Structure formats: C-alpha cells, structure tokens
Short mmCIF file of C-alpha atoms in Angstrom, two decimals:
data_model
loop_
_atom_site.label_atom_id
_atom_site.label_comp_id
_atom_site.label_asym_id
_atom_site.label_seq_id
_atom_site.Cartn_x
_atom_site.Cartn_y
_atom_site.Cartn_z
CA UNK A 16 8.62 -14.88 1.26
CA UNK A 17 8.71 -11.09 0.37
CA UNK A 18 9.51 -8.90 3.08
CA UNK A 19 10.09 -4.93 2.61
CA UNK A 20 12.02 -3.05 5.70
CA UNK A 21 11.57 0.62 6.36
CA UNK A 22 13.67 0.99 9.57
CA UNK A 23 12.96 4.95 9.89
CA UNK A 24 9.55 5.21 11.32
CA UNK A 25 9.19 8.91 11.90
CA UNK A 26 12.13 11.60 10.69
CA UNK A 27 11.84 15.19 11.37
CA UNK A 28 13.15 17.66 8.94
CA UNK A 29 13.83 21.24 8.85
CA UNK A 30 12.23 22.54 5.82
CA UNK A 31 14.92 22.98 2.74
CA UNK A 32 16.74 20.15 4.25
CA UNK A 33 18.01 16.98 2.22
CA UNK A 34 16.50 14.05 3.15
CA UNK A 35 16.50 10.29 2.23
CA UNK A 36 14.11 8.12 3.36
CA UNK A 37 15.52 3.80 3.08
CA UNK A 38 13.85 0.98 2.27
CA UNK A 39 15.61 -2.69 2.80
CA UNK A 40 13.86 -5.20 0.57
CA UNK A 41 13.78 -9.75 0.51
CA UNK A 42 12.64 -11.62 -2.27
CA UNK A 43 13.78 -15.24 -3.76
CA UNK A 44 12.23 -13.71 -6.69
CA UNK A 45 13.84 -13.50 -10.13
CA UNK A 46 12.53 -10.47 -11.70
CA UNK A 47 10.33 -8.09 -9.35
CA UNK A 48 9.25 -4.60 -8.91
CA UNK A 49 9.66 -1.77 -6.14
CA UNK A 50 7.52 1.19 -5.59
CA UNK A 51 7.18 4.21 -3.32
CA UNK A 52 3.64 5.43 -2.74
CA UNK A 53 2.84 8.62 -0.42
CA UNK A 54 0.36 8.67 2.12
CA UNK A 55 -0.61 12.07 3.16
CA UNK A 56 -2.76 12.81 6.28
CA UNK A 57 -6.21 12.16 4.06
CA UNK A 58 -5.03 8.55 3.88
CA UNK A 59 -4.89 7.90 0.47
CA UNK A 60 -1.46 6.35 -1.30
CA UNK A 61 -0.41 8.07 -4.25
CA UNK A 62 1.47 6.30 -6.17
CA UNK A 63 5.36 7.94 -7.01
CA UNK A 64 7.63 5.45 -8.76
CA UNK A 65 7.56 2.01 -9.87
CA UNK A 66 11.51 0.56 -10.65
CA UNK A 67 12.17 -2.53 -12.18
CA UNK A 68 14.47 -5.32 -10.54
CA UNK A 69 16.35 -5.38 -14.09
CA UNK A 70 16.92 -1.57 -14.18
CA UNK A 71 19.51 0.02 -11.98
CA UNK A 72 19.74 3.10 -13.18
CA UNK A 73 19.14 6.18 -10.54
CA UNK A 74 15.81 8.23 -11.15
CA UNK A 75 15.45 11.94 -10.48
CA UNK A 76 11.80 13.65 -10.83
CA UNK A 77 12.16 17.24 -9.88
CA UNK A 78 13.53 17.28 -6.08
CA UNK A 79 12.76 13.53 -5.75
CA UNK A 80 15.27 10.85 -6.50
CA UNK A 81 15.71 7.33 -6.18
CA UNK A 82 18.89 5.27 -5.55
CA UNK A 83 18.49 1.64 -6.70
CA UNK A 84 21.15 -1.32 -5.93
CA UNK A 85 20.41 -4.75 -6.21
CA UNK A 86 23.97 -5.35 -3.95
CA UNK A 87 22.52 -4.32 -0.85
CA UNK A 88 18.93 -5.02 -1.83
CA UNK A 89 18.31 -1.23 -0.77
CA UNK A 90 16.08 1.35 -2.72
CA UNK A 91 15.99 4.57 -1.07
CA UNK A 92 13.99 8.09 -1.30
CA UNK A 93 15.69 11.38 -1.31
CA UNK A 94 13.74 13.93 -1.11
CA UNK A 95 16.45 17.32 -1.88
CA UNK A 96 15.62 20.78 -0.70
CA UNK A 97 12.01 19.82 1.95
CA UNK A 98 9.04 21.44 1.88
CA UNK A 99 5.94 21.56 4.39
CA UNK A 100 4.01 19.91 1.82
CA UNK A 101 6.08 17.13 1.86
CA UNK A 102 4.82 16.00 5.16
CA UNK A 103 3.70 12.62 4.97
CA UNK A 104 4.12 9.13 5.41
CA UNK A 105 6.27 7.32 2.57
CA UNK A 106 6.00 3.30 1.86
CA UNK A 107 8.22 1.03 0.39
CA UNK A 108 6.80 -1.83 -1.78
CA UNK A 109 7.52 -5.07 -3.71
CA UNK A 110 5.87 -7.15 -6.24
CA UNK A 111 7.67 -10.09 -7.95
CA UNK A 112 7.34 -12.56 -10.41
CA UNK A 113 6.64 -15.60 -8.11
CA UNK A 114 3.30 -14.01 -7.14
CA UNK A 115 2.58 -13.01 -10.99
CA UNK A 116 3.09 -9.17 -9.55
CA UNK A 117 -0.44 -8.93 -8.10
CA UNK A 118 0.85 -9.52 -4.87
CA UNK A 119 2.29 -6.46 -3.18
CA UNK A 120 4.12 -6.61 -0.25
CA UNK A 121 4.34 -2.90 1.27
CA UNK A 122 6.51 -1.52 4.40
CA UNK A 123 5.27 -0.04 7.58
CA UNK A 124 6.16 3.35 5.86
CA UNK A 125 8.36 6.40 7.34
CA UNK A 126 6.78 9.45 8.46
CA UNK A 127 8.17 12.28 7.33
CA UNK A 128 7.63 15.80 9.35
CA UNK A 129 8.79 18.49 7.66
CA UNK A 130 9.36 21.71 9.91
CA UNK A 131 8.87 24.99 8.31
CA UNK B 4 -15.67 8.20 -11.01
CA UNK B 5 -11.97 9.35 -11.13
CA UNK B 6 -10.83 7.36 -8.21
CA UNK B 7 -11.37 4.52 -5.89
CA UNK B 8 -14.36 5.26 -3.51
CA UNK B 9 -14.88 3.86 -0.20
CA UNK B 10 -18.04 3.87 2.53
CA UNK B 11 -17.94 3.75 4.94
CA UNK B 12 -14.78 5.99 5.89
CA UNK B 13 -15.54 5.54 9.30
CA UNK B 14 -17.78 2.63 11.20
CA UNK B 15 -17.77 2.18 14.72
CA UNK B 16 -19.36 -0.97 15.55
CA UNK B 17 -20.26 -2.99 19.19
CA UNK B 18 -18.43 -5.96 19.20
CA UNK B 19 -20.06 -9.43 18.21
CA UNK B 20 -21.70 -7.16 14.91
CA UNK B 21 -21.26 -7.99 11.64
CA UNK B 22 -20.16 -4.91 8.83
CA UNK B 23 -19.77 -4.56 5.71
CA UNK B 24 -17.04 -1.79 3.48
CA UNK B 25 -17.60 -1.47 0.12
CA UNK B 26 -14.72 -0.60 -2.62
CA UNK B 27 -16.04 0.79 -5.94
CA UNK B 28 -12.64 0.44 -8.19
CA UNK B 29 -11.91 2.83 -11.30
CA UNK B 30 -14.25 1.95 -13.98
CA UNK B 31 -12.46 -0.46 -16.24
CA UNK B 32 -9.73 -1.64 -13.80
CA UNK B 33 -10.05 -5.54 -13.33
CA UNK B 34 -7.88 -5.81 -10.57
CA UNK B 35 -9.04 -5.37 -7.47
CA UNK B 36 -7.18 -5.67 -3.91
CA UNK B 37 -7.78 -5.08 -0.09
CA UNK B 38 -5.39 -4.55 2.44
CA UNK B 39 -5.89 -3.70 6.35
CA UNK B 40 -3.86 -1.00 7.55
CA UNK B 41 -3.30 -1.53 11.51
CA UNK B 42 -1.98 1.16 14.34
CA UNK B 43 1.90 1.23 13.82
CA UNK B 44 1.55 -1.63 11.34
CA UNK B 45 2.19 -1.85 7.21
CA UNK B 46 -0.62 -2.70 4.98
CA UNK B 47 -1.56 -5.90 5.14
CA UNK B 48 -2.71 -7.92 2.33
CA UNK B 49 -6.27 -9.31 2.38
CA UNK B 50 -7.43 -10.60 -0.54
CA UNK B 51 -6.93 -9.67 -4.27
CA UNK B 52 -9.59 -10.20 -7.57
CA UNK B 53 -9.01 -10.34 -10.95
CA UNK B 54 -12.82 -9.70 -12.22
CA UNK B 55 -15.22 -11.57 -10.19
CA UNK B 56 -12.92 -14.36 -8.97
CA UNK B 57 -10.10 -14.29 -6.16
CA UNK B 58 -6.99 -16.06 -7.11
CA UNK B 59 -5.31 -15.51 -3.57
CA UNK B 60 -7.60 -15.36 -0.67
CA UNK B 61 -4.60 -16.26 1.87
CA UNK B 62 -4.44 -12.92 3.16
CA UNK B 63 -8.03 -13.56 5.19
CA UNK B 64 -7.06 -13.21 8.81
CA UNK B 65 -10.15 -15.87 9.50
CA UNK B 66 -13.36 -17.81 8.38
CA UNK B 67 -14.85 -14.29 9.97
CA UNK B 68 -13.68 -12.16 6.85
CA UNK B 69 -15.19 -12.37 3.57
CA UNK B 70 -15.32 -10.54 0.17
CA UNK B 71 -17.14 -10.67 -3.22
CA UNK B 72 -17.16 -8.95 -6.42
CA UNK B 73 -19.54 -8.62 -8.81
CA UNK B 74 -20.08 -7.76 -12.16
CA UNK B 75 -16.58 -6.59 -12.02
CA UNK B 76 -16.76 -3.80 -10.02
CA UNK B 77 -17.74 -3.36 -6.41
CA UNK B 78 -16.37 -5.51 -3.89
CA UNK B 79 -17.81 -5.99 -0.33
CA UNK B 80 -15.87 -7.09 2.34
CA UNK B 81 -17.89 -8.31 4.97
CA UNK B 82 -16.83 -9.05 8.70
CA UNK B 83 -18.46 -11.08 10.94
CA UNK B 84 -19.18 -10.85 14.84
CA UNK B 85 -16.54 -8.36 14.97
CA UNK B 86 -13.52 -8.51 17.75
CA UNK B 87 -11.81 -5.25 18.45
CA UNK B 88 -8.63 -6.70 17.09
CA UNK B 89 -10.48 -6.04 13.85
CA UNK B 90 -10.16 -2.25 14.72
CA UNK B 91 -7.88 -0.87 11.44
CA UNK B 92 -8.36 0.85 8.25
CA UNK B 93 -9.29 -1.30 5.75
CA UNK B 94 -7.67 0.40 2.07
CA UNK B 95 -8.93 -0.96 -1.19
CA UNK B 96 -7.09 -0.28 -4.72
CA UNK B 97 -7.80 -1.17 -7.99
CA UNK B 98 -5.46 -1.34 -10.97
CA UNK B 99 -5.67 -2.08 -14.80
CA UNK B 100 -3.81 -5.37 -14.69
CA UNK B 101 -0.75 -6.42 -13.74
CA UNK B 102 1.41 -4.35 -11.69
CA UNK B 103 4.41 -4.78 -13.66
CA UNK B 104 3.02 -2.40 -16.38
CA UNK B 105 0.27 -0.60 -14.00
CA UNK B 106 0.09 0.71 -10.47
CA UNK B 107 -2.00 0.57 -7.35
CA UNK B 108 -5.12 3.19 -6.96
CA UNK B 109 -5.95 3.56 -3.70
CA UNK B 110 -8.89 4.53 -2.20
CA UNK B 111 -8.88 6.56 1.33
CA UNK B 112 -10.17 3.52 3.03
CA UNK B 113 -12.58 2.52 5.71
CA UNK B 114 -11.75 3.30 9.59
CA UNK B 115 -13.13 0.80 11.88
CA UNK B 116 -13.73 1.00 15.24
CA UNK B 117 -15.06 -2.07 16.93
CA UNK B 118 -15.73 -1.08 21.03
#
C-alpha cells in the first residue's frame, strides 16, 4: 500500500520568509513517481513538479526547490523568499509502478499562509 | 476547452436524493480520474478510466456510487439516495496517459452538500 504523509497541516509565514513544506512517502514499489500540486483558494490543483524515484538530484525553479532522498523516503518543498501569492494549500503525491502509475495516492496537503 | 470543467460546482441536495457531477476532461486526454476531497481529509481516490472502460473501480466508497464515460470524454458520476457523509468535493482530472510521462489536470470540482 502507498501512503504519502504531510505532517504540517497549516504553517504561517511572514512574507520574504524561507519556508519548506515536508512530505514523508511508503511504497513497496520499485520505480515510482512524486509530485507537488498547489491548490489555491479556487480549488483547483496545479500541477508543480513531477520527480522520478530513479532521480535524486535536487530541483530549483525560480524561488521553489525540491529536496529528494530516497534514505529517508522524504521529498520536501522549499519555498525561499514568501510571497502573499503563495498562499495556498500544497499536496504531496505518489504514483508507482505496481499500480501502472495511474493510481495516485495524494497527502492531506499543508496550508500555507503567507503574512504580508 | 483549455481545462477540465465541472457542474455542478456546488449542489446541495436533501438526503435520500440521487445527483449526478459531470467531468468534461481536456479534449484528447484518455485518462480520466475522480477523487473526493473531504473536510480536513486528502483526496481520495474514486475511480479512474482509460477511454470508456474503468480498470480500477476499488476506490467506490459503495454500491451507491457510480460513474460512466462515454465516447471518451465526459464522465458522470452518479450518487444514489445520498447520506450526508457524502458531503465533500468531488475533483475530477484528466491526463494524456500515463502519469509517468504526463500529469494530473484538475478541474475545480463539485461541492456537495447533502442536508
């Protein structure tokens, strides 16, 4: 069974602050795939980043980054330098190869206040 | 369209009444998934199709929930003699195949009340 852990379930934030955001995952799975998608007041998820269980390597886009280790099953959201408009809530998700990858299992997502 | 659309976004429905959501998926995406997003809760995975059939239908809660697809694009998901437990928002997303080369479109769901 797949299960994805996001033990933050609100953080506040003082705008320009640092802040990272973790997400605990479980799989039995062999190869798999984590995502972050952001779900802003309107409700939609947007999707942000998609990582690969084979790929370690860190990923910055702009003030986003993303720390991936396989050692502590852990892939956790930094978000550098807040903003208002980052104000949202932020899930954690997994897909693996058992399921063929159509089967997502997501987090109960952190919500993020950020505090101009 | 550009994106997944939803209707209703919001229904609020007596208890013991049947509804139905519909999902209309981005055009060409085969994939098509629901998941039921309660108070405090993650998103919980309903049911998923890959055109018109579903491979995985284990995420039904009971014999009360239902969906369909046809002609490989809108899905209805139809609930029958609602309970308020039922009360969530129900997302749909579509996606272009398999998520190891694609992502999850969402749509901004379906709020359901049920009094």
């Amino acid at each position: 069974a797949q299960k994805v852990t996001q033990a933050q379930t609100e953080i506040s934030v003082v705008e320009k602050e640092d802040v990272t955001l973790d997400c605990v995952y479980e799989t039995r799975d062999t190869t798999y795939y984590l995502f972050w998608y952001k779900q802003p007041p309107s409700g939609e998820l947007v999707f942000l980043i998609r990582r690969n269980s084979f790929d370690e390597q860190n990923e910055i886009s702009g003030r986003y980054s993303w720390n991936f280790q396989k050692s502590t099953s852990s892939f956790n959201f930094t978000i550098t330098a807040s903003q208002v408009v980052d104000s949202a809530v932020y899930v954690c998700a997994l897909s693996g190869n058992s399921g063929g990858y159509q089967k997502v299992t997501f987090g109960i997502g952190t919500k993020l206040q950020v505090i101009p | 369209g550009a994106g997944v659309s939803q209707s209703p976004s919001n229904k609020v429905t007596e208890k013991g009444k049947d509804v139905e959501l519909r999902c209309d998926p981005i055009s060409g995406h085969t994939a098509l998934y629901w998941y039921r997003q309660s108070l405090g809760q993650g998103l919980e995975f309903l049911i998923y199709f890959q055109g018109n059939s579903a491979p995985d239908k284990s995420g039904l809660p009971s014999d009360r929930f239902s969906a369909e697809r046809t002609g490989g694009s809108v899905s209805t998901l139809t609930i029958q003699r609602t309970q308020q437990e039922d009360s969530a928002v129900y997302l749909c997303a579509s996606s272009s195949g398999q998520l190891n080369t694609g992502e999850l479109f969402f749509g901004e769901g379906s709020r359901l009340t049920v009094l």
